[in-house]
mmCIF file of C-alpha atoms and ligand atoms in Angstrom:
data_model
loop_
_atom_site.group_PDB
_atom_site.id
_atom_site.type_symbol
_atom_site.label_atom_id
_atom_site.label_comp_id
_atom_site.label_asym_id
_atom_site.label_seq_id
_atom_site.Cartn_x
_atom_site.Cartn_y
_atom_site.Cartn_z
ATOM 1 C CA UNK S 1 2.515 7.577 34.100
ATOM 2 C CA UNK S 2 0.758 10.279 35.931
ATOM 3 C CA UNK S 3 1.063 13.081 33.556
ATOM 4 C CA UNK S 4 1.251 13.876 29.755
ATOM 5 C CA UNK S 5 1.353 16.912 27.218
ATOM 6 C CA UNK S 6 -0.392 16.994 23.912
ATOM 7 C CA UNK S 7 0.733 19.275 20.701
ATOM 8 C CA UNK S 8 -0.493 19.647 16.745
ATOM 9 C CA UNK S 9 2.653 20.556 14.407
ATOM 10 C CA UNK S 10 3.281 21.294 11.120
ATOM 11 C CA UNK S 11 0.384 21.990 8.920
ATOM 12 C CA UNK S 12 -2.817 21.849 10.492
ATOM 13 C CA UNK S 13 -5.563 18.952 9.118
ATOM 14 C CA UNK S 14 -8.771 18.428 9.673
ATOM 15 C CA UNK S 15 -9.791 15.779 12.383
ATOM 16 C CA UNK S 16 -6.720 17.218 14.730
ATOM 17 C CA UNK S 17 -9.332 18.378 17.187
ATOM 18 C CA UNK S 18 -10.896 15.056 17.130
ATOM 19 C CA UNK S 19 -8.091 13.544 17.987
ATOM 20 C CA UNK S 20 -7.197 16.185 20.572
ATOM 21 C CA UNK S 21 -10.946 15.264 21.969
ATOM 22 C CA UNK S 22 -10.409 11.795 22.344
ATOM 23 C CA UNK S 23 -6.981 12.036 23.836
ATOM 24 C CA UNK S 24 -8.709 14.680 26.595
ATOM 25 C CA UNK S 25 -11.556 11.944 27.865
ATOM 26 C CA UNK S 26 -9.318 8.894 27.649
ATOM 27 C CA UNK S 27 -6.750 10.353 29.848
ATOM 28 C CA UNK S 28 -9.387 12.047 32.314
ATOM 29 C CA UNK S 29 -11.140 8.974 32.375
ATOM 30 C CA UNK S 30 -8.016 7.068 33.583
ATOM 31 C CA UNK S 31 -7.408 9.950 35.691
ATOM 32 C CA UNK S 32 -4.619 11.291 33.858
ATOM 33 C CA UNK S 33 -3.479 14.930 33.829
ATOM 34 C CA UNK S 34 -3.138 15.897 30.332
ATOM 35 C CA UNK S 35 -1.673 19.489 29.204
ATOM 36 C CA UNK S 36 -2.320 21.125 25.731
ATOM 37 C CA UNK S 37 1.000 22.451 24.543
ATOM 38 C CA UNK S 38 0.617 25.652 21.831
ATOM 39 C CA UNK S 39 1.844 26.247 18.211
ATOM 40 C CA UNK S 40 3.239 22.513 18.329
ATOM 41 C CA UNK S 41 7.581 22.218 19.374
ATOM 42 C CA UNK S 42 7.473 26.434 19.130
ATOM 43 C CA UNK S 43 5.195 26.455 21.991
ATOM 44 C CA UNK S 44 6.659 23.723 23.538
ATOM 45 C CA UNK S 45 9.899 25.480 23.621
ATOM 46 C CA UNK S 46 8.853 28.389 24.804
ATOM 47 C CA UNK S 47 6.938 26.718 28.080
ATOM 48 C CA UNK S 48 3.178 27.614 26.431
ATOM 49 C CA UNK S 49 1.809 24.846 28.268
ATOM 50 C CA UNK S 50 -1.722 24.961 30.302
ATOM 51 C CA UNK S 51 -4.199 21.727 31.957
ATOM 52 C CA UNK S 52 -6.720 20.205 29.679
ATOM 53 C CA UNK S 53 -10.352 20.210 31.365
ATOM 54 C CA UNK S 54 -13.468 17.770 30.271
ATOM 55 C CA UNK S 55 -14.637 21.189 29.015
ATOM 56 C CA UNK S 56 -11.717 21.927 26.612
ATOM 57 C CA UNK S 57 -13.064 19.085 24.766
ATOM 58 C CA UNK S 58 -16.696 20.410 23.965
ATOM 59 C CA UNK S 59 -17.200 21.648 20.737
ATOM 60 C CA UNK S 60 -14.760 20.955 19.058
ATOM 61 C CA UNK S 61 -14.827 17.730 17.344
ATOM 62 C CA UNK S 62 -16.809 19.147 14.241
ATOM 63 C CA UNK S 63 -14.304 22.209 13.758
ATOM 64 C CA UNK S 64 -11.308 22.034 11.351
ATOM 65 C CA UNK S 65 -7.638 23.422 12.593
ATOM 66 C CA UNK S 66 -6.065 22.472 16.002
ATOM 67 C CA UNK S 67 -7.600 24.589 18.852
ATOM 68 C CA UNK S 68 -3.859 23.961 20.335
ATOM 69 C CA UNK S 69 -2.412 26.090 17.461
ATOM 70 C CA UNK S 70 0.464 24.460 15.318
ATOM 71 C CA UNK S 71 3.509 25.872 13.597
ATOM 72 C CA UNK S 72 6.479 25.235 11.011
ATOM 73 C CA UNK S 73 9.680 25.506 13.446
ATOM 74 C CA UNK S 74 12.636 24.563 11.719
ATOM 75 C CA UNK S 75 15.065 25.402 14.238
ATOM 76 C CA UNK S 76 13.484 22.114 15.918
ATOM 77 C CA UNK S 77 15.973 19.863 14.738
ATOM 78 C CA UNK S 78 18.626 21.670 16.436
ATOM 79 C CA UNK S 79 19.766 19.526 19.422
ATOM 80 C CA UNK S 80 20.489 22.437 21.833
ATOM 81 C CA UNK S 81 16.991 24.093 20.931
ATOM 82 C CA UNK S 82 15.243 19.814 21.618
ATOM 83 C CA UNK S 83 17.036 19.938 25.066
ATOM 84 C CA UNK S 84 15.141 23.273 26.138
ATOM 85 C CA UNK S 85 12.012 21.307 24.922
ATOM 86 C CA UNK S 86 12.436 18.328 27.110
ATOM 87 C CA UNK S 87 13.653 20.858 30.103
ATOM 88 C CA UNK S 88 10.112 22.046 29.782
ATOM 89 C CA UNK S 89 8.501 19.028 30.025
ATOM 90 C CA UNK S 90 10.852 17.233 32.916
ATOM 91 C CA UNK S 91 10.037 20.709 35.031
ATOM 92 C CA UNK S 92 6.215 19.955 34.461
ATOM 93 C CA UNK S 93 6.778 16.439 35.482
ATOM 94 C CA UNK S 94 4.963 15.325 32.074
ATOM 95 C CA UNK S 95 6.269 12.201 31.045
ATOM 96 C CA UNK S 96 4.885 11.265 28.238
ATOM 97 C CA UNK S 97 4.108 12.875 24.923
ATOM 98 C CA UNK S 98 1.037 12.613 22.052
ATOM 99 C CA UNK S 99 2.101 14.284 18.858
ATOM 100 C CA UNK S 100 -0.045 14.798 16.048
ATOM 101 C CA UNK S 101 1.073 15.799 13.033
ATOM 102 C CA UNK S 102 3.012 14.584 9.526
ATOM 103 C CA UNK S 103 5.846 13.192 8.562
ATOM 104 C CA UNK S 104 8.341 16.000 9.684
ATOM 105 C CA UNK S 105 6.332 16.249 13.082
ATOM 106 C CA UNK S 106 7.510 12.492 13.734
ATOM 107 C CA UNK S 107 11.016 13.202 12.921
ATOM 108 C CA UNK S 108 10.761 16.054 16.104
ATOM 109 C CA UNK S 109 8.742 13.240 18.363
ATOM 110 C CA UNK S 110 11.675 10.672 17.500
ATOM 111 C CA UNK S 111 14.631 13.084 18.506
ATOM 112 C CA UNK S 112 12.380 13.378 21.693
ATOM 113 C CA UNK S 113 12.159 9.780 22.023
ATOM 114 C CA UNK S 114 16.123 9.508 21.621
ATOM 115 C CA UNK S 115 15.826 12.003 24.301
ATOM 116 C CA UNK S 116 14.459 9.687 26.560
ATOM 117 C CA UNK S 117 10.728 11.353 26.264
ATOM 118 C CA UNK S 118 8.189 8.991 25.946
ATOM 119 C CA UNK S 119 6.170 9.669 22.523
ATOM 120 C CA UNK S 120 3.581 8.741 20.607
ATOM 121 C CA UNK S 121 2.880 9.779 16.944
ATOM 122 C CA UNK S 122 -0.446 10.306 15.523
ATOM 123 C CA UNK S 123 -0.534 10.880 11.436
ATOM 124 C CA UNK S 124 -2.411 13.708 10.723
ATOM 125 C CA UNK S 125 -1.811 15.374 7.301
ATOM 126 C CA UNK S 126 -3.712 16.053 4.480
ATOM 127 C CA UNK S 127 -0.924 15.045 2.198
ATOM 128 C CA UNK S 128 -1.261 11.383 3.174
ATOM 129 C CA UNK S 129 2.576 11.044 2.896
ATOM 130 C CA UNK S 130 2.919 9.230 6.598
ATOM 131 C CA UNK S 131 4.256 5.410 5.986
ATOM 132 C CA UNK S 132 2.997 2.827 8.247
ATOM 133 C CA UNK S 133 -0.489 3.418 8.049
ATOM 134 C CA UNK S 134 -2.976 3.717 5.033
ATOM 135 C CA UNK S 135 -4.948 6.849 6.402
ATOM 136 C CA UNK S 136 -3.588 10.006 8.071
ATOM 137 C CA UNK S 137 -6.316 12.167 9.579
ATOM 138 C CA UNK S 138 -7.097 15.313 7.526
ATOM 139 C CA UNK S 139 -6.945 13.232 3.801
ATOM 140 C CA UNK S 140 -10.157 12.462 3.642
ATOM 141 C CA UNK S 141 -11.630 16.372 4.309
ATOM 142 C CA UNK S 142 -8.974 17.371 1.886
ATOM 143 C CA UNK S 143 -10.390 14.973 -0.666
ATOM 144 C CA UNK S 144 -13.827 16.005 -0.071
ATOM 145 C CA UNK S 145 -13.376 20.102 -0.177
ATOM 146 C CA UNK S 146 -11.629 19.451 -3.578
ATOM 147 C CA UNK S 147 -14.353 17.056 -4.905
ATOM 148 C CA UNK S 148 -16.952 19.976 -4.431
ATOM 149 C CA UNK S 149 -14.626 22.404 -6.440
ATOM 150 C CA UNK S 150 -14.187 20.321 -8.836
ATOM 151 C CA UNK S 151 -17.689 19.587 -9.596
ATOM 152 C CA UNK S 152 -18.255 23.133 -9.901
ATOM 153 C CA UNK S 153 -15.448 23.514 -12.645
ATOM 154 C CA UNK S 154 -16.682 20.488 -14.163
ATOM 155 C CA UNK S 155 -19.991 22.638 -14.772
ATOM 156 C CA UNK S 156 -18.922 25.600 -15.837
ATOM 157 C CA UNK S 157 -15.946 24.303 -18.419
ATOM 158 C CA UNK S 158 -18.750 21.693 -20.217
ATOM 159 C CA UNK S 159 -20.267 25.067 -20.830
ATOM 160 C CA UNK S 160 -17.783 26.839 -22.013
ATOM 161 C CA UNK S 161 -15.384 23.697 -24.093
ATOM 162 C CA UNK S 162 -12.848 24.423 -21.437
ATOM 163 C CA UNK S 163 -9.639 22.380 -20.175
ATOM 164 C CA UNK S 164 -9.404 23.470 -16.408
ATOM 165 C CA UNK S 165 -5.949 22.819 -14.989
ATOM 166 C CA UNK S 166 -7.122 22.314 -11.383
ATOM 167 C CA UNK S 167 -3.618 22.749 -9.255
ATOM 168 C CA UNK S 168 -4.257 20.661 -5.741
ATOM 169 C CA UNK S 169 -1.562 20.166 -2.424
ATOM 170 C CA UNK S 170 0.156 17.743 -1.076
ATOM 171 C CA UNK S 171 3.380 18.926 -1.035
ATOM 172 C CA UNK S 172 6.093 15.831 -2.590
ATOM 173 C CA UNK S 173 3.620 13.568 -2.563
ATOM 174 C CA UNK S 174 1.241 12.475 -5.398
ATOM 175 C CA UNK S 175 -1.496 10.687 -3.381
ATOM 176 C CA UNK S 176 -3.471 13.565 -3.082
ATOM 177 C CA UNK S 177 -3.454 14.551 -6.861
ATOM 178 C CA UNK S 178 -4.180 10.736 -7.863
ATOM 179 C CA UNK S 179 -7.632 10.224 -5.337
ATOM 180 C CA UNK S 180 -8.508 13.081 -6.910
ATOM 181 C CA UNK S 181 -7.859 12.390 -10.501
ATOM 182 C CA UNK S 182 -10.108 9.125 -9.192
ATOM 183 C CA UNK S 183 -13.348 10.754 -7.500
ATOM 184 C CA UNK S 184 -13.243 13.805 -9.740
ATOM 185 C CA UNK S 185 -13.369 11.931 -13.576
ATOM 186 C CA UNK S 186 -10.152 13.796 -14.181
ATOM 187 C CA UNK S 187 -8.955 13.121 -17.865
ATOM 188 C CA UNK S 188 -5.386 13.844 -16.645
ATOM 189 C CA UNK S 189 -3.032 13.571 -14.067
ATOM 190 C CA UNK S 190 -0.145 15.381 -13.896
ATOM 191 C CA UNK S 191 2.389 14.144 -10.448
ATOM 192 C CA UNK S 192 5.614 13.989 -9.153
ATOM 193 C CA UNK S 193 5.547 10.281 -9.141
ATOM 194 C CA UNK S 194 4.201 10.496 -12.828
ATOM 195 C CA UNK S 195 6.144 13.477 -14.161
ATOM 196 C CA UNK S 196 5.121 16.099 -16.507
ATOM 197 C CA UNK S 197 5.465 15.900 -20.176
ATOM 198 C CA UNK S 198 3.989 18.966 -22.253
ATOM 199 C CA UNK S 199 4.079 16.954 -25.355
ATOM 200 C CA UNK S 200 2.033 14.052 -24.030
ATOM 201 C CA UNK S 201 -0.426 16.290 -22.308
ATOM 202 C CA UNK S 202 -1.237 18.095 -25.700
ATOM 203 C CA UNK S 203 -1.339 14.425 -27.387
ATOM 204 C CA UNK S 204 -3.923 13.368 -24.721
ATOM 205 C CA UNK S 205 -6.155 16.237 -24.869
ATOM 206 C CA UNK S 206 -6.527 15.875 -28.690
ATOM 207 C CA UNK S 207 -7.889 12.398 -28.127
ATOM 208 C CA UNK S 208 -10.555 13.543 -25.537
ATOM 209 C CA UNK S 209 -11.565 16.179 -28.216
ATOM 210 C CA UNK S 210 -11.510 14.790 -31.786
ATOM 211 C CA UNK S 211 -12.181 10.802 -30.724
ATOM 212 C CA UNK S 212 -13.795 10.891 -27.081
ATOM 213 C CA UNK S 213 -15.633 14.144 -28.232
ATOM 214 C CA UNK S 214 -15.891 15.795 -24.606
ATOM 215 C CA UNK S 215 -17.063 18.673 -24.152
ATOM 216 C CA UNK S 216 -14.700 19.824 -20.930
ATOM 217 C CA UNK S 217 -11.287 18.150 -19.880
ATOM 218 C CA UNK S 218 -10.165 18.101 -16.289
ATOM 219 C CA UNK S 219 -6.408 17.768 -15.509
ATOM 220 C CA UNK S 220 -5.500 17.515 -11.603
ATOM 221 C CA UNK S 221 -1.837 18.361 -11.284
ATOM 222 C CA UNK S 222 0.217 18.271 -8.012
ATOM 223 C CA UNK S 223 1.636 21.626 -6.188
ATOM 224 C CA UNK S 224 5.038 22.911 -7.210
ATOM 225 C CA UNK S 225 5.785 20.583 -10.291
ATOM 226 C CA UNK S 226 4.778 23.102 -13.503
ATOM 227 C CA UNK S 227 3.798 27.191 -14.052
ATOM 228 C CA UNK S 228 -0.108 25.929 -14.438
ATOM 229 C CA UNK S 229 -1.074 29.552 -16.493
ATOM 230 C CA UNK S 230 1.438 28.727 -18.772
ATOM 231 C CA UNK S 231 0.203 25.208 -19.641
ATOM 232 C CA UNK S 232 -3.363 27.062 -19.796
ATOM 233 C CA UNK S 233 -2.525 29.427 -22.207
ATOM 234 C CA UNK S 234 -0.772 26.843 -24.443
ATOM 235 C CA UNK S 235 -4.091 24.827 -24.100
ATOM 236 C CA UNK S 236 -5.580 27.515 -25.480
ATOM 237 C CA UNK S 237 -3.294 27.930 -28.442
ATOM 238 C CA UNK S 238 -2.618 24.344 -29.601
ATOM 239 C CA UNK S 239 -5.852 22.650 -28.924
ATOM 240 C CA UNK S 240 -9.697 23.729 -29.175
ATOM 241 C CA UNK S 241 -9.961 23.638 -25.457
ATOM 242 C CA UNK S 242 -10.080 26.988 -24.061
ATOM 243 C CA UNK S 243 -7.803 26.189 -20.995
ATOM 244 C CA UNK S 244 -8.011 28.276 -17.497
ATOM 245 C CA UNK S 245 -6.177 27.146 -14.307
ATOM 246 C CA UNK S 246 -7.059 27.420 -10.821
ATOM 247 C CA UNK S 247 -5.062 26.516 -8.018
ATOM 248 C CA UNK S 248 -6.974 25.228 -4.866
ATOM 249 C CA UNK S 249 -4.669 26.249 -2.007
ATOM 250 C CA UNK S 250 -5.315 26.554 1.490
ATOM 251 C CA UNK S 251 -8.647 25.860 0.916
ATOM 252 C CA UNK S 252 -7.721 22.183 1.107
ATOM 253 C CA UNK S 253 -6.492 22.703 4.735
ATOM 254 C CA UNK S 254 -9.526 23.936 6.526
ATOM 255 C CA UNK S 255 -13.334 22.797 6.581
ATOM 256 C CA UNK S 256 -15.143 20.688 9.104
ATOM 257 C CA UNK S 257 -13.951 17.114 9.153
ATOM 258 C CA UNK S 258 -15.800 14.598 7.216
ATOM 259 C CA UNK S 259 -17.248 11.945 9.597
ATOM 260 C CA UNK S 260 -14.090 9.589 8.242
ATOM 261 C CA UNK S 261 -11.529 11.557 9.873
ATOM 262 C CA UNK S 262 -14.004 12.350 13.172
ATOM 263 C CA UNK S 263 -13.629 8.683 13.450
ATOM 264 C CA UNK S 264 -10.231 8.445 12.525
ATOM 265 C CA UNK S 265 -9.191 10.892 14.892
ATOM 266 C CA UNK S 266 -11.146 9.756 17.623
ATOM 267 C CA UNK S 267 -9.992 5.986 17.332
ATOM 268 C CA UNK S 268 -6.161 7.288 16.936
ATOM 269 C CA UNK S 269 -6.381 9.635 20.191
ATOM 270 C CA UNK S 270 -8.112 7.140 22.497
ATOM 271 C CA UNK S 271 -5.465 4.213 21.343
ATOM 272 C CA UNK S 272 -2.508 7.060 21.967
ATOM 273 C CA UNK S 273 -3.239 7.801 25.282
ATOM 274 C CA UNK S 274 -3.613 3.979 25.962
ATOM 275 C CA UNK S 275 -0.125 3.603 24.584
ATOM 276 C CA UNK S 276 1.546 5.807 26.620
ATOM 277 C CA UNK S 277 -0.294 4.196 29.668
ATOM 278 C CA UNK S 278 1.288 1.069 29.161
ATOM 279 C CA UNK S 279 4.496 3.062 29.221
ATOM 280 C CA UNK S 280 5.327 2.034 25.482
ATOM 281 C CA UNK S 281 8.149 4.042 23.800
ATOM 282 C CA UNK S 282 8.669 4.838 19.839
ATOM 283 C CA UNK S 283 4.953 3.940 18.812
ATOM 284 C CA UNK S 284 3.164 5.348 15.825
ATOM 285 C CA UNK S 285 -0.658 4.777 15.551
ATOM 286 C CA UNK S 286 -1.792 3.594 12.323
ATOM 287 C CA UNK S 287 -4.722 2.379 10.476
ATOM 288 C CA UNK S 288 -4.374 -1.139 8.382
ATOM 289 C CA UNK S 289 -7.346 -2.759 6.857
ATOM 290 C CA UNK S 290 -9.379 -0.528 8.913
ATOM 291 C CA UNK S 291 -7.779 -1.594 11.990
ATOM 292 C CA UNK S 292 -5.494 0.585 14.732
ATOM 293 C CA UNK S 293 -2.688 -0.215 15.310
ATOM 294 C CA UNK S 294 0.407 1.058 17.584
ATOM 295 C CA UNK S 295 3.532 0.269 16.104
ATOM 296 C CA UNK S 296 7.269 0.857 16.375
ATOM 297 C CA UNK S 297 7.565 4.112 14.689
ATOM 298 C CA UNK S 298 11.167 3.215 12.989
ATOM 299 C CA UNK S 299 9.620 -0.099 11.349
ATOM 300 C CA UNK S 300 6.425 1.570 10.030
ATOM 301 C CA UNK S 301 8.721 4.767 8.854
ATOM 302 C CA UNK S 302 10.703 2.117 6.626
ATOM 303 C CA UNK S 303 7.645 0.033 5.624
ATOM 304 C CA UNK S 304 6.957 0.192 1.856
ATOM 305 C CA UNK S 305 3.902 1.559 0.378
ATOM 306 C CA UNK S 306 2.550 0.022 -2.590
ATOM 307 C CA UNK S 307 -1.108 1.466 -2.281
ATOM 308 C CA UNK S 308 0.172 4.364 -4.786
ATOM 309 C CA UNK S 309 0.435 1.933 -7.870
ATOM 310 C CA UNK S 310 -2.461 0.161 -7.111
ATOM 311 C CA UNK S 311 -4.540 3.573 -7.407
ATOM 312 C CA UNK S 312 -2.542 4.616 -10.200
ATOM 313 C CA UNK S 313 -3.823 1.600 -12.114
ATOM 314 C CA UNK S 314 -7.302 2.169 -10.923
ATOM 315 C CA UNK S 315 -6.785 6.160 -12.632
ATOM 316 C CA UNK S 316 -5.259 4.504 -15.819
ATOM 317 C CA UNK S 317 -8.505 2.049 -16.402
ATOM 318 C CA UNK S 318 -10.666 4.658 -15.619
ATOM 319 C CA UNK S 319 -9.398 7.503 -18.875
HETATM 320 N N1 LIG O 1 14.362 16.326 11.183
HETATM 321 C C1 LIG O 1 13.647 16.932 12.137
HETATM 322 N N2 LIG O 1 14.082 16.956 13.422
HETATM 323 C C2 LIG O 1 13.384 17.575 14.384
HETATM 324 N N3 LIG O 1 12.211 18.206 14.176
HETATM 325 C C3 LIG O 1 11.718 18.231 12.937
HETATM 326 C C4 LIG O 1 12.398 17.594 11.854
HETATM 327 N N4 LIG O 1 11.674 17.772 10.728
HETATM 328 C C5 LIG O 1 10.597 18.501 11.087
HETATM 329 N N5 LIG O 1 10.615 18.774 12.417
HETATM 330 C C6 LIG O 1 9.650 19.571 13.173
HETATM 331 O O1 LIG O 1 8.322 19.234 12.794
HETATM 332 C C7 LIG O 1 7.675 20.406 12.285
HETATM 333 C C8 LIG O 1 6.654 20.028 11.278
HETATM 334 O O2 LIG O 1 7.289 19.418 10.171
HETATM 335 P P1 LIG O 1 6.775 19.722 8.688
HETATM 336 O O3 LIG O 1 6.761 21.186 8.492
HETATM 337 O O4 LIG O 1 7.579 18.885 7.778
HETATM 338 O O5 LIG O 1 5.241 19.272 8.703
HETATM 339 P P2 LIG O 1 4.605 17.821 8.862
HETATM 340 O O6 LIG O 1 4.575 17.425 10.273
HETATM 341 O O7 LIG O 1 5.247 16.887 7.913
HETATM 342 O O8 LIG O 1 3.095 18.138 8.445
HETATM 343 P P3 LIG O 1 2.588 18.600 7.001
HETATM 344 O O9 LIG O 1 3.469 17.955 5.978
HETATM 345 O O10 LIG O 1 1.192 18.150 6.944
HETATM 346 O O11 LIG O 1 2.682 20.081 6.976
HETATM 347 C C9 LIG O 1 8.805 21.273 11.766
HETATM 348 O O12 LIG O 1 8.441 22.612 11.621
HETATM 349 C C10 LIG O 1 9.833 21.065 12.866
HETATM 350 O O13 LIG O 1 9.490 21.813 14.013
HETATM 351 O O1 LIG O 2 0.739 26.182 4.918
HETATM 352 P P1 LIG O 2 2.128 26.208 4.326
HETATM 353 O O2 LIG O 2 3.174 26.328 5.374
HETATM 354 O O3 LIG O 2 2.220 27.172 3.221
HETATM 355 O O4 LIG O 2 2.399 24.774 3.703
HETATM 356 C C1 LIG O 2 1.788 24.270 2.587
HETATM 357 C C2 LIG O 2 2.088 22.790 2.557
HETATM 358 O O5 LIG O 2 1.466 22.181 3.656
HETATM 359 C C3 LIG O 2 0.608 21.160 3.217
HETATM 360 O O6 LIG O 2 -0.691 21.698 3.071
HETATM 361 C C4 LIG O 2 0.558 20.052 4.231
HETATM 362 O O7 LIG O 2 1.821 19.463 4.299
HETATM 363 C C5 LIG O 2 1.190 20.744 1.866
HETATM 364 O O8 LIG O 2 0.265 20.043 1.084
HETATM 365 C C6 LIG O 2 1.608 22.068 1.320
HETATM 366 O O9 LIG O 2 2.659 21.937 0.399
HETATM 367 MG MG1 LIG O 3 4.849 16.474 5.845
#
């Protein structure tokens, strides 16, 4: 392998340009010609494809985003539009591919692979919803940015007697919600994996008033599951709370990385590159026990995750 490309896709995450970094000096160091392809499979598509320097990689591992620009591009999984993608590359002579991204980003690098492109995934998400491996790059930053908010509305609602409903992403997954709920001494959780019940939310919240006596309740509740001003307003009806809701949003997405997903991103671009020097197809990088790992992207897609239920339990001891 003589030559390979490099995109972000889907949403962006913090600790992309880390990995982006450490893909640039591992593959110059092996004397590798890397290229930066824009706006992730949209850019790829449309030929947006330029050389990586050493200097491409200064500055930028403490900066959230992608400096390479990602994109939602639907029209991806279309097998005419795929083709035009791996005309671009074949004409380029890049034969191998890094792609960092989530879980729909690995569905576009395993058409590629069908394809006969040789890829390698890299999970970077702040949703955390990549099987295979118990980190994705981007999580941990998420976690962090809402942690701070939180505090703050911690503050002001022990002022006030106030039930904040604090609305958080992640998209159909509830891992980001429950960490939360953890580091942030949320009373209640409300998830897709848990479900919302109006009834039991009310019962809950009179316990942390008339038994607990608290002086502020904190509910984290997942995107897209429940009108959150509605709930507040009821709050403020049927309980002594005063209830307000907030909803984080894209917030979550941006910030510099936290030194977890530097490293993170750093580890899972060097091994990457390494991969694809050994000519491997259908890999995944992952992180197990705190080791990384390449593995076959199909059998760590499939691989069941039981971390969820062990936090969950963690939350329920906790309240
Ligand atoms: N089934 C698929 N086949 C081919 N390409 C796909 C497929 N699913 C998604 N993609 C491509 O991957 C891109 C990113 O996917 P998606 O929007 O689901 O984000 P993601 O990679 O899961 O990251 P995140 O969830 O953090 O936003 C899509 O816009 C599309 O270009
Ligand atoms: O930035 P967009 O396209 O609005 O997407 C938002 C979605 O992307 C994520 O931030 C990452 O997948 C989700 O948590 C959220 O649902
Ligand atoms: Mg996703």
């Amino acid at each position: 392998m003589r030559r390979i490309g490099i995109l972000t896709s889907g949403g962006d995450a913090p600790g992309m340009n880390a990995a982006i970094r450490a893909a640039i000096r591992t593959a110059l160091k092996n004397d590798l010609e890397i290229y930066g392809i824009e706006d992730g499979y949209l850019g790829l598509v449309q030929g947006k494809i330029f050389p990586l320097r050493y200097k491409d990689a200064s500055e930028i591992l403490t900066k959230g985003g992608t400096f390479l620009g990602s994109s939602r591009y639907p029209e991806f999984k279309e097998d005419a539009i795929q083709e035009k993608a791996v005309e671009q590359l074949r004409k380029r002579g890049i034969e191998g591919l890094v792609v960092i991204g989530g879980d729909g980003s690995y569905r576009g690098a395993q058409a590629l692979m069908k394809k006969g492109v040789l890829c390698v995934g890299i999970p970077a998400t702040i949703d955390n919803d990549v099987k295979g491996t118990d980190k994705t790059i981007g999580f941990s930053t998420a976690l962090n940015t809402i942690c701070e908010s939180v505090n703050k509305l911690r503050d002001t609602s022990s002022s006030h007697h106030r039930c904040f409903i604090v609305e958080v992403m992640g998209n159909k997954c509830g891992k980001l919600a429950l960490w939360s709920a953890i580091t942030c001494g949320a009373e209640i959780l409300i998830n897709r994996e848990i479900g919302f019940n109006e009834h039991q939310v009310m019962a809950e919240l009179a316990v942390h008033d008339q038994f607990r006596k608290k002086r502020h309740a904190l509910i984290i509740a997942s995107e897209k599951l429940l009108d959150i001003e509605a709930l507040a307003k009821k709050i403020s009806l049927e309980t002594s709370f005063s209830g307000r809701a907030i909803s984080l949003g894209h917030i979550q997405r941006g910030g510099s990385p936290t030194p977890e997903d530097r490293l993170l991103g750093s580890m899972m671009g060097r091994e990457a590159v390494e991969v694809l020097m050994k000519n491997e197809n259908n890999k995944c990088i992952c992180v197990k026990n705190d080791q990384i790992l390449a593995r076959d992207i199909d059998e760590a897609l499939n691989e069941k995750d039981d971390s969820y239920a062990q936090m969950y339990a963690l939350f329920r001891d906790m309240v």
